[in-house]
PDB file of C-alpha atoms in Angstrom:
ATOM      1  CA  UNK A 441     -34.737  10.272  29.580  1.00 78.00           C
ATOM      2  CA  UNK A 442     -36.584  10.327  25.996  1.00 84.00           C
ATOM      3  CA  UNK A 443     -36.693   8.149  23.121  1.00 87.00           C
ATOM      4  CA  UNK A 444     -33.247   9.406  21.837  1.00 86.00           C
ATOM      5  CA  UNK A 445     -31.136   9.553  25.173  1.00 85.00           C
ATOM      6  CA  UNK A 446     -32.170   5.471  24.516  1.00 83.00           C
ATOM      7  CA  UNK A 447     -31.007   5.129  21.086  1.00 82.00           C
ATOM      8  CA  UNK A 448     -28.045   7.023  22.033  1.00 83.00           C
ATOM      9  CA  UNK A 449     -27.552   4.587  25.194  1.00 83.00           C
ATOM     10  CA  UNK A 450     -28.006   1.324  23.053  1.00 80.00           C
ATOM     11  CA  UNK A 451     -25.450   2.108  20.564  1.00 78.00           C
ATOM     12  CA  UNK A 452     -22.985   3.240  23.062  1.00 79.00           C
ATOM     13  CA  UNK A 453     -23.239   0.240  25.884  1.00 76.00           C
ATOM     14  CA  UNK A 454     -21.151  -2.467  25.943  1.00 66.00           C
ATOM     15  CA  UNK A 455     -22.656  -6.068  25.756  1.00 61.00           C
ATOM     16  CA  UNK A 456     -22.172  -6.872  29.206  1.00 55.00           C
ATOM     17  CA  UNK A 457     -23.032  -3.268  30.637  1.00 65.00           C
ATOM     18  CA  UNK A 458     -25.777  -3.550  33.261  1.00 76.00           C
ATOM     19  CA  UNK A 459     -28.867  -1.507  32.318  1.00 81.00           C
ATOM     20  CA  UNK A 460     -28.990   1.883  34.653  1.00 84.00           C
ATOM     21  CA  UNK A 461     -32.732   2.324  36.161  1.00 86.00           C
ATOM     22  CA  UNK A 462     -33.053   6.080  34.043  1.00 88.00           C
ATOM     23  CA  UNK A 463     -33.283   3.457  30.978  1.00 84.00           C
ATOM     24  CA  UNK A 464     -34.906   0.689  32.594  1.00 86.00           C
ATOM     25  CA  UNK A 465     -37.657   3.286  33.953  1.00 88.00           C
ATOM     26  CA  UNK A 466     -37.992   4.967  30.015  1.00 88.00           C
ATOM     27  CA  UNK A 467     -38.185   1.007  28.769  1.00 87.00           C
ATOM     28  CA  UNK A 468     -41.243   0.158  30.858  1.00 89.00           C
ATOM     29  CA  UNK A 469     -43.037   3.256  29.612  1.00 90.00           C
ATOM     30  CA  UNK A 470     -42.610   3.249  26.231  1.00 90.00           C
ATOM     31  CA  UNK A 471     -43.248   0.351  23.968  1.00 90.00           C
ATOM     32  CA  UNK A 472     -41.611   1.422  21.527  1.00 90.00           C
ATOM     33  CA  UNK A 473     -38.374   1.777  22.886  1.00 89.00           C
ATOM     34  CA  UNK A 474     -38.873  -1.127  24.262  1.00 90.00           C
ATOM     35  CA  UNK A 475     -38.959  -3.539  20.988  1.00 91.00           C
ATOM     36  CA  UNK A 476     -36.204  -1.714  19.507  1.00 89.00           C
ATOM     37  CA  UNK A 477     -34.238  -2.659  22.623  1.00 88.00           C
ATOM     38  CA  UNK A 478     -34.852  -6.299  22.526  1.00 88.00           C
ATOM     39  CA  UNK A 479     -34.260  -6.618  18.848  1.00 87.00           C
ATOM     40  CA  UNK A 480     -31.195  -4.976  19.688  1.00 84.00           C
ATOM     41  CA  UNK A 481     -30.376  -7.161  22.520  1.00 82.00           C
ATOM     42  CA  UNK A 482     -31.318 -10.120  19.989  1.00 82.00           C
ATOM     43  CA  UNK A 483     -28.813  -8.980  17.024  1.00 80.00           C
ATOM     44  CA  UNK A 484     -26.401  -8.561  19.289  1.00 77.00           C
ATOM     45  CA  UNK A 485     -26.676 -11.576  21.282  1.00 74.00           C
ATOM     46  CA  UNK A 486     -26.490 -13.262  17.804  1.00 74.00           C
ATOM     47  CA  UNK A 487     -22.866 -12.114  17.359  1.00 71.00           C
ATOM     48  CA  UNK A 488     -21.361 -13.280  20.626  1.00 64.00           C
ATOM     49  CA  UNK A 489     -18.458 -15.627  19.860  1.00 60.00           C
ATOM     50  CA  UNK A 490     -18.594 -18.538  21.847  1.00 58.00           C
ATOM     51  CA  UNK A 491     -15.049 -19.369  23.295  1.00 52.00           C
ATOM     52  CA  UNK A 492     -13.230 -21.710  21.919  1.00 55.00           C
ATOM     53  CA  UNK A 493     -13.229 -20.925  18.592  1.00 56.00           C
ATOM     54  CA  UNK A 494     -11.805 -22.981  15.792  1.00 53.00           C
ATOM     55  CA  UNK A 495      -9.547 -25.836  17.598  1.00 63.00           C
ATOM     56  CA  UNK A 496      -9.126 -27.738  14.443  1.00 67.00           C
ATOM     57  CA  UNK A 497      -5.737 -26.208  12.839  1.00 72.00           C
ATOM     58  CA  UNK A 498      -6.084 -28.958  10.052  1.00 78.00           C
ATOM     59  CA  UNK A 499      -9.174 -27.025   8.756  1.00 80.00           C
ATOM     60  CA  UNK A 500      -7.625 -23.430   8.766  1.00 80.00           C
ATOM     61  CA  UNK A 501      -4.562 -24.952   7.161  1.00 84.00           C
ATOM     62  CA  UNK A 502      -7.003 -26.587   4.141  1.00 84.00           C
ATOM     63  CA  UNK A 503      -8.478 -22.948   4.293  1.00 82.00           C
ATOM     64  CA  UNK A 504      -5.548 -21.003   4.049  1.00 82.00           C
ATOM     65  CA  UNK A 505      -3.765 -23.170   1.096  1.00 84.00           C
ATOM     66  CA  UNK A 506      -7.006 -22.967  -0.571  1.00 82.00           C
ATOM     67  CA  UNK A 507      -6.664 -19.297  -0.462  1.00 81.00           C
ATOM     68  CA  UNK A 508      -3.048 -19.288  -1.641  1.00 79.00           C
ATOM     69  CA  UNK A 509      -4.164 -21.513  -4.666  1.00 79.00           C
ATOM     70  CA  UNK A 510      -6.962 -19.106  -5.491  1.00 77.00           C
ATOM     71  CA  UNK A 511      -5.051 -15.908  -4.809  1.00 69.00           C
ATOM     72  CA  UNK A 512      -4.657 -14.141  -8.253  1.00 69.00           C
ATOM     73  CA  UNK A 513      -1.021 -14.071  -9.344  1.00 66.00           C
ATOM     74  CA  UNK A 514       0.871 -10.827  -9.423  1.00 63.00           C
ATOM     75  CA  UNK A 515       3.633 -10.464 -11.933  1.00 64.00           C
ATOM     76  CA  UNK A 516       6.241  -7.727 -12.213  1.00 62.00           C
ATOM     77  CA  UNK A 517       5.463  -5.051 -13.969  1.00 63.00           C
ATOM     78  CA  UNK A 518       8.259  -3.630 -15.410  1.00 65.00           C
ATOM     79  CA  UNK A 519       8.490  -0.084 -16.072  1.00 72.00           C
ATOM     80  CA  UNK A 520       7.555   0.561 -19.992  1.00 78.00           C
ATOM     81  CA  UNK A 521      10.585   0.547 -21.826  1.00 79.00           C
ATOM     82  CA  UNK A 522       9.239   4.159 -23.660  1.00 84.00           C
ATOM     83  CA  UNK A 523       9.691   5.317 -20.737  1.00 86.00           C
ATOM     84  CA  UNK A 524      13.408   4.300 -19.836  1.00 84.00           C
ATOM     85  CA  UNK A 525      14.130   5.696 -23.721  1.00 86.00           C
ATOM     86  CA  UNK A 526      12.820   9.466 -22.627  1.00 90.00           C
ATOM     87  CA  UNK A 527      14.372   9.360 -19.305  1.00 88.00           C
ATOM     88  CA  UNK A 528      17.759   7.956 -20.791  1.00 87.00           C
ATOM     89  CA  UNK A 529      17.490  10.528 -23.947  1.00 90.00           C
ATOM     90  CA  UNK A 530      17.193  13.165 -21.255  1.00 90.00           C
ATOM     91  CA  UNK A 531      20.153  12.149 -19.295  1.00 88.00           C
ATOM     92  CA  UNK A 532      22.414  11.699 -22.200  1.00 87.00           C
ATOM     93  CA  UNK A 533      21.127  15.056 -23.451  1.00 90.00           C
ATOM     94  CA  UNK A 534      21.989  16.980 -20.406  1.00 87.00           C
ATOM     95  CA  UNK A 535      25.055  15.644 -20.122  1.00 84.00           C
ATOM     96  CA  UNK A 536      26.008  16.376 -23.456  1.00 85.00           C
ATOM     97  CA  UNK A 537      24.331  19.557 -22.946  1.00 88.00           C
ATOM     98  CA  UNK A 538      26.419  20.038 -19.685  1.00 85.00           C
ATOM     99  CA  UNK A 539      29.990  20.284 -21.839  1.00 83.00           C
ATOM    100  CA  UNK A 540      28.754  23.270 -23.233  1.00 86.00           C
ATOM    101  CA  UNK A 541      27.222  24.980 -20.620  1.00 88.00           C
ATOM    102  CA  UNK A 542      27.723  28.453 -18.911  1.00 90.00           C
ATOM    103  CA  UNK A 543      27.774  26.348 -15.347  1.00 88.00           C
ATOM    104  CA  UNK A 544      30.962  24.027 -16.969  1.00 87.00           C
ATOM    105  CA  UNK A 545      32.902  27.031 -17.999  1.00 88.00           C
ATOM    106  CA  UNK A 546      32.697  28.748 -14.125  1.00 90.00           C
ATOM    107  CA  UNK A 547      33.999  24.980 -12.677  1.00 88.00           C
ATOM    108  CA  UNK A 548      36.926  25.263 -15.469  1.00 88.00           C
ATOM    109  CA  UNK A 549      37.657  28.645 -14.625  1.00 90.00           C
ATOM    110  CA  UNK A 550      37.234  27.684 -10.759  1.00 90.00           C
ATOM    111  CA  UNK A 551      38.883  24.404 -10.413  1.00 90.00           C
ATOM    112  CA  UNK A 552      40.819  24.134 -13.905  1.00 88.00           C
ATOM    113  CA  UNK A 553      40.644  21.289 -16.570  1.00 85.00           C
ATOM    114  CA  UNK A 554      40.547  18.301 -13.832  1.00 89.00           C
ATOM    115  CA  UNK A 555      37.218  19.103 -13.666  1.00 89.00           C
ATOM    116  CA  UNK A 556      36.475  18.217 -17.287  1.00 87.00           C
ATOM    117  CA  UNK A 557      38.034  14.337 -16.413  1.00 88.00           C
ATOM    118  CA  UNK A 558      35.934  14.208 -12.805  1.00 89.00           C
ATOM    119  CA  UNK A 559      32.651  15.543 -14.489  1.00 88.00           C
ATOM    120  CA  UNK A 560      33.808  12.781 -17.016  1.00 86.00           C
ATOM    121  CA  UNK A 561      34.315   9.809 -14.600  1.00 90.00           C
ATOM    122  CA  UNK A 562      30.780  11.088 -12.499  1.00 90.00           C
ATOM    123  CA  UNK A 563      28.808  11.010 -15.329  1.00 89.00           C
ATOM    124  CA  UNK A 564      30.144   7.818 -16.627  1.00 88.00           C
ATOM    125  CA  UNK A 565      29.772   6.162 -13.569  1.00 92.00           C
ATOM    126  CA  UNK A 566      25.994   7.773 -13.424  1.00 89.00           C
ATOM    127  CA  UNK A 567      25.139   6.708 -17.295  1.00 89.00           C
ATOM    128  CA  UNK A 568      26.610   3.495 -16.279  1.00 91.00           C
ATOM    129  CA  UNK A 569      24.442   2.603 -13.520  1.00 91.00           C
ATOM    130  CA  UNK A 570      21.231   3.707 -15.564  1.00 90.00           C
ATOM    131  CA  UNK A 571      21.941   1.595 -18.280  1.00 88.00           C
ATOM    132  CA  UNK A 572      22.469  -1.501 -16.067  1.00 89.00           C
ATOM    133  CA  UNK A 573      19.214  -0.794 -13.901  1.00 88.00           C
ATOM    134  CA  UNK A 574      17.634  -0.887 -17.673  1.00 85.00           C
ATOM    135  CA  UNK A 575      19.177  -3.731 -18.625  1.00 82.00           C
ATOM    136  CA  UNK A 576      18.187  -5.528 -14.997  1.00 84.00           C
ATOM    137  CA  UNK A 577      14.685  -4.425 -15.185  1.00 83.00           C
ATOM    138  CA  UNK A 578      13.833  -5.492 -18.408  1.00 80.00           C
ATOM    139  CA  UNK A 579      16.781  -9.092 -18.571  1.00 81.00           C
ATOM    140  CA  UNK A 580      13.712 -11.148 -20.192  1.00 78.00           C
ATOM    141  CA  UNK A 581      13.342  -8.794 -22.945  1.00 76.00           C
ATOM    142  CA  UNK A 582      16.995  -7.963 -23.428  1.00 74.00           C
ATOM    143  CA  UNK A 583      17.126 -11.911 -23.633  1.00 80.00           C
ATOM    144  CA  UNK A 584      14.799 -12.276 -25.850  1.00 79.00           C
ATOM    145  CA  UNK A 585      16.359  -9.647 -28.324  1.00 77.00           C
ATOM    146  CA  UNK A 586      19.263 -11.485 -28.192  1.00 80.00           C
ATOM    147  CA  UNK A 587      17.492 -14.867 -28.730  1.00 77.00           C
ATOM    148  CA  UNK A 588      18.661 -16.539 -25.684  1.00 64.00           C
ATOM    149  CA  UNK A 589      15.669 -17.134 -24.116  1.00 53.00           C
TER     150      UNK A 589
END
């Protein structure tokens, strides 16, 4: 075994692995393997966790409300409302851009002019939803606006 087989033993052994006699043979000859292992053995022996642990569940609830108390607030965001505008001006767009379309003529010619009152009642229903999910997402501004707040 040389110098590096060692390192390579210390950092894979487990705390309470019992030392094989390759390594305990390569410690007694070489001193320099040798302090590395017992400041090894002392940093680790340093982290051991004695058993028991905390028993007092009045201090970790002091520590955890502390920690609630100090934990920065996190607000909604809401979405910028420049961005509902585009998105909204986009939708309106293409649907008002869908009336005219090659694709609306095929479902006229394919399915008659019901389709112009379901494409109607779809959209509607679609535009609908956006504008409430608007209107939800931003309430304390819409409130505001309207001076109700």
């Amino acid at each position: 075994m040389d110098c590096r087989d060692m390192t390579e033993f210390m950092l894979s052994m487990d705390n309470t692995t019992d030392l094989p006699p390759e390594v305990e043979q390569h410690l007694r000859g070489c001193a320099r393997c040798r302090r590395e292992f017992d400041q090894w053995a002392v940093a680790v022996g340093s982290l051991r966790i004695e058993s028991g642990g905390l028993e007092d569940s009045a201090l970790t609830e002091r520590v955890m409300r502390a920690v609630r108390n100090e934990a920065p607030r996190t607000e909604e965001q809401p979405t910028p409302l420049r961005n509902w505008i585009i998105v909204g001006t986009v939708l309106l767009g293409g649907v008002f851009g869908l009336r005219f379309s090659d694709v609306m003529d095929w479902l006229r010619t394919s399915f008659g002019p019901a389709i112009d009152v379901a494409m109607s009642l779809i959209l509607g229903v679609f535009l609908t939803g956006y504008i409430c999910m608007l209107v939800a997402s931003n309430l304390s501004r819409v409130l505001r606006v309207f001076r109700l707040r």
